[in-house]
Structure formats: C-alpha cells, structure tokens
Coordinates of C-alpha atoms in Angstrom, one line a residue:
M1 CA -29.2 34.9 -53.1
A2 CA -26.8 35.6 -55.6
K3 CA -25.1 32.9 -56.4
V4 CA -20.7 32.6 -56.1
G5 CA -18.8 30.5 -58.8
I6 CA -16.0 28.6 -57.1
V7 CA -14.1 27.4 -59.4
M8 CA -10.4 25.5 -59.9
G9 CA -8.1 23.8 -62.2
S10 CA -7.2 20.6 -60.7
D11 CA -8.9 18.6 -58.1
S12 CA -5.1 18.7 -56.4
D13 CA -7.0 22.7 -54.7
M14 CA -10.3 20.9 -52.9
P15 CA -8.5 21.1 -49.6
V16 CA -8.4 25.1 -50.4
M17 CA -11.3 25.9 -52.4
A18 CA -13.5 24.0 -49.6
Q19 CA -12.6 26.6 -46.9
A20 CA -14.1 28.7 -49.4
A21 CA -17.6 27.0 -49.9
D22 CA -17.2 25.8 -46.5
I23 CA -17.8 29.8 -44.8
L24 CA -19.8 30.6 -47.3
E25 CA -21.8 27.9 -46.5
K26 CA -21.7 28.9 -42.5
L27 CA -23.5 32.5 -43.7
G28 CA -25.4 30.4 -45.9
V29 CA -24.5 31.9 -49.5
E30 CA -25.6 29.8 -52.3
F31 CA -22.1 28.6 -54.6
E32 CA -21.6 26.5 -57.0
M33 CA -18.4 25.0 -57.7
T34 CA -16.3 22.8 -60.5
V35 CA -13.7 21.9 -61.5
I36 CA -11.7 23.7 -65.5
S37 CA -9.1 23.6 -66.7
A38 CA -8.3 27.0 -69.5
H39 CA -5.3 25.4 -70.9
R40 CA -6.4 21.6 -71.3
E41 CA -10.3 22.7 -72.1
P42 CA -9.7 26.0 -73.2
D43 CA -13.7 25.7 -75.3
I44 CA -15.4 24.2 -72.7
F45 CA -13.8 26.9 -69.6
F46 CA -14.8 29.7 -72.8
N47 CA -17.8 28.3 -72.6
Y48 CA -18.6 28.7 -69.0
A49 CA -17.4 31.6 -68.1
K50 CA -19.2 32.8 -70.6
S51 CA -22.5 31.3 -68.7
L52 CA -22.0 32.9 -65.2
E53 CA -23.1 35.9 -65.8
E54 CA -27.0 34.4 -66.6
K55 CA -26.8 31.5 -64.2
G56 CA -27.4 33.9 -61.8
V57 CA -23.4 34.8 -60.3
K58 CA -22.3 37.3 -59.3
V59 CA -18.8 36.5 -57.7
V60 CA -16.0 33.8 -59.0
I61 CA -13.4 32.5 -56.5
A62 CA -10.9 31.2 -58.5
G63 CA -7.7 29.1 -57.6
A64 CA -5.4 28.5 -59.2
G65 CA -1.2 27.0 -59.1
K66 CA 1.4 27.5 -60.7
A67 CA 0.9 30.4 -64.4
A68 CA -2.4 30.4 -63.0
H69 CA -4.3 32.1 -65.4
L70 CA -7.6 30.7 -64.8
P71 CA -9.0 33.2 -62.2
G72 CA -6.9 36.0 -65.0
M73 CA -9.3 34.4 -68.5
C74 CA -12.3 34.6 -65.6
A75 CA -12.2 38.5 -65.2
A76 CA -11.6 38.2 -68.4
L77 CA -14.3 36.7 -69.9
F78 CA -16.5 37.7 -66.5
P79 CA -17.5 41.1 -66.3
M80 CA -18.3 40.9 -62.2
P81 CA -16.1 40.5 -59.8
V82 CA -13.7 37.7 -59.7
I83 CA -11.2 36.8 -56.7
G84 CA -8.2 35.4 -57.3
I85 CA -6.4 32.7 -54.7
P86 CA -3.5 31.2 -55.5
M87 CA -2.7 27.8 -54.9
K88 CA 0.7 26.9 -52.7
T89 CA 3.5 25.5 -55.3
S90 CA 6.4 22.8 -54.4
D91 CA 8.4 24.0 -57.2
L92 CA 8.0 28.5 -55.7
G93 CA 6.0 28.7 -52.9
G94 CA 2.8 29.9 -54.8
V95 CA 5.2 33.0 -55.1
D96 CA 4.9 32.6 -59.1
S97 CA 0.6 31.9 -58.0
L98 CA 0.2 34.5 -56.2
Y99 CA 2.1 37.4 -59.4
S100 CA 0.7 35.3 -62.1
I101 CA -2.8 37.0 -60.7
V102 CA -1.8 39.3 -58.5
Q103 CA -0.1 40.8 -61.4
M104 CA -3.2 42.1 -64.2
P105 CA -2.6 43.9 -67.0
S106 CA -5.1 47.2 -66.2
G107 CA -8.6 47.1 -67.3
I108 CA -8.6 43.4 -65.2
P109 CA -8.6 43.4 -62.6
V110 CA -8.5 40.0 -60.2
A111 CA -9.1 40.3 -56.6
T112 CA -6.5 39.1 -55.2
V113 CA -6.2 37.2 -51.2
A114 CA -3.1 35.3 -49.6
I115 CA -1.0 31.6 -50.9
N116 CA -3.8 29.3 -50.2
G117 CA -6.7 31.4 -48.5
G118 CA -9.7 30.2 -49.5
T119 CA -11.4 31.4 -46.3
N120 CA -10.4 34.9 -46.8
A121 CA -11.6 34.2 -50.2
G122 CA -15.0 33.0 -49.7
I123 CA -15.6 36.3 -46.7
L124 CA -14.8 38.2 -49.3
A125 CA -17.7 37.3 -52.0
A126 CA -19.9 37.5 -49.4
K127 CA -18.9 40.6 -48.3
I128 CA -18.8 41.9 -51.5
L129 CA -23.1 40.2 -51.9
A130 CA -23.1 42.1 -48.3
T131 CA -23.2 45.1 -50.4
S132 CA -27.3 44.6 -51.5
D133 CA -28.1 42.4 -49.3
P134 CA -28.5 43.8 -45.6
E135 CA -29.3 40.2 -44.4
L136 CA -25.8 38.5 -45.0
L137 CA -24.6 42.3 -44.8
E138 CA -26.0 40.7 -40.7
R139 CA -24.8 37.1 -40.1
L140 CA -20.6 38.6 -41.9
K141 CA -22.0 40.8 -38.7
A142 CA -22.2 38.5 -36.0
Y143 CA -19.6 35.8 -38.0
S144 CA -16.7 39.2 -37.6
E145 CA -18.3 39.3 -33.2
G146 CA -17.5 35.4 -33.6
L147 CA -13.7 36.1 -34.2
K148 CA -14.2 38.8 -31.7
N149 CA -15.2 36.9 -28.5
D150 CA -13.1 33.8 -29.6
V151 CA -9.4 36.0 -29.5
V152 CA -11.0 37.7 -26.1
K153 CA -11.1 33.9 -24.9
K154 CA -8.6 33.2 -25.4
A155 CA -6.7 36.0 -23.2
E156 CA -8.9 35.4 -20.7
K157 CA -7.5 31.7 -21.0
L158 CA -3.8 32.4 -21.4
D159 CA -4.1 35.3 -18.5
E160 CA -6.1 32.5 -15.8
I161 CA -3.1 29.6 -16.7
G162 CA -0.5 31.9 -17.5
Y163 CA 1.3 30.8 -20.7
K164 CA 3.3 27.5 -20.1
E165 CA 0.5 26.4 -19.2
Y166 CA -0.9 27.4 -22.5
V167 CA 1.2 26.2 -24.9
A168 CA 1.4 23.2 -22.4
Q169 CA -2.2 23.1 -23.6
M170 CA -1.7 23.7 -27.4
K171 CA 0.5 21.0 -28.2
K172 CA -2.5 18.0 -27.3

C-alpha cells in the first residue's frame, strides 16, 4: 500500500500530528513519521524530502507553526501532494502559520487544512490515496457512514431526553 509521510518541525506539534497518524492507522494506511526542521537542519531536511519518492511515499502531511516553511519546502522538493497543517501559535493563534502555508507561490501548491487540523489532514491523505485504491475507498465510505450514524444517534438522544438533560450529560 502507498505510504504517507508525516513530518513536523518540532515535537511540540506531536499532539496534532498524532491525530493524522491515528486516523491513517484506523483506515489501514501505512505511514512514517519524523521530526525535522527546514530551518535548523536544512541539509538533513533536503535529503529527507528528496528521498520520500524512492521510499514509496505518495502523500506528505507537514505540520508547522509561525513562519511555517516546512510544508512549502516539502512541496518544492517532493513531486506529489503535500498537505499542510498550520499549528496554533501563542503569538497569533495560528493565523501566521495558516497564511504562510496557504499562500504558496504559483506552481508549488500545498493543500491546507484548518489550524490544528490533524484529523482532516489524515482523511485528506487517505482520500488522495483512495483514488487508486478501491479497498481504501470502501474503508473511507464506512468511516463516513459511521460519522453520519453518530450524529443520528445524538439527535435521537436529544429528542428523547430534551436539551437540558442533554447539556447536563455533556458537562459530566
């Protein structure tokens, strides 16, 4: 099966990046994960990004905060899709990261998910791979059906117990 590369600029990004790994694992998608800095170790980063294609990686998920150059640098070096996850930052709440990732120059696209959107990055990577993997596509359809069923169950519970009791149970 095709692989996804998950890369982050700092281990402080791990809680968000783990969301991507968790959903990929749930969907049965093989991935590798590492911490690497495009700024602090550019030679190591360059070699890493250039080696991904020969390792069988088909999609990269790159998370970064503040200047957030990691996803764009991955896209500049890796010829297949890159998904950027802007990290929430203490300075500007992640808007700095979002703008840095989404405003790539023409010819170097980075698909960008929401600030701290690890789960959606994993799902998007799986959807990209599913265009050529019918079994993965079926697992994605089942996952979506599960999401729908969860909402239906919540609506039924709300109808059954009323909003005040529902809110009280949510606070527990």
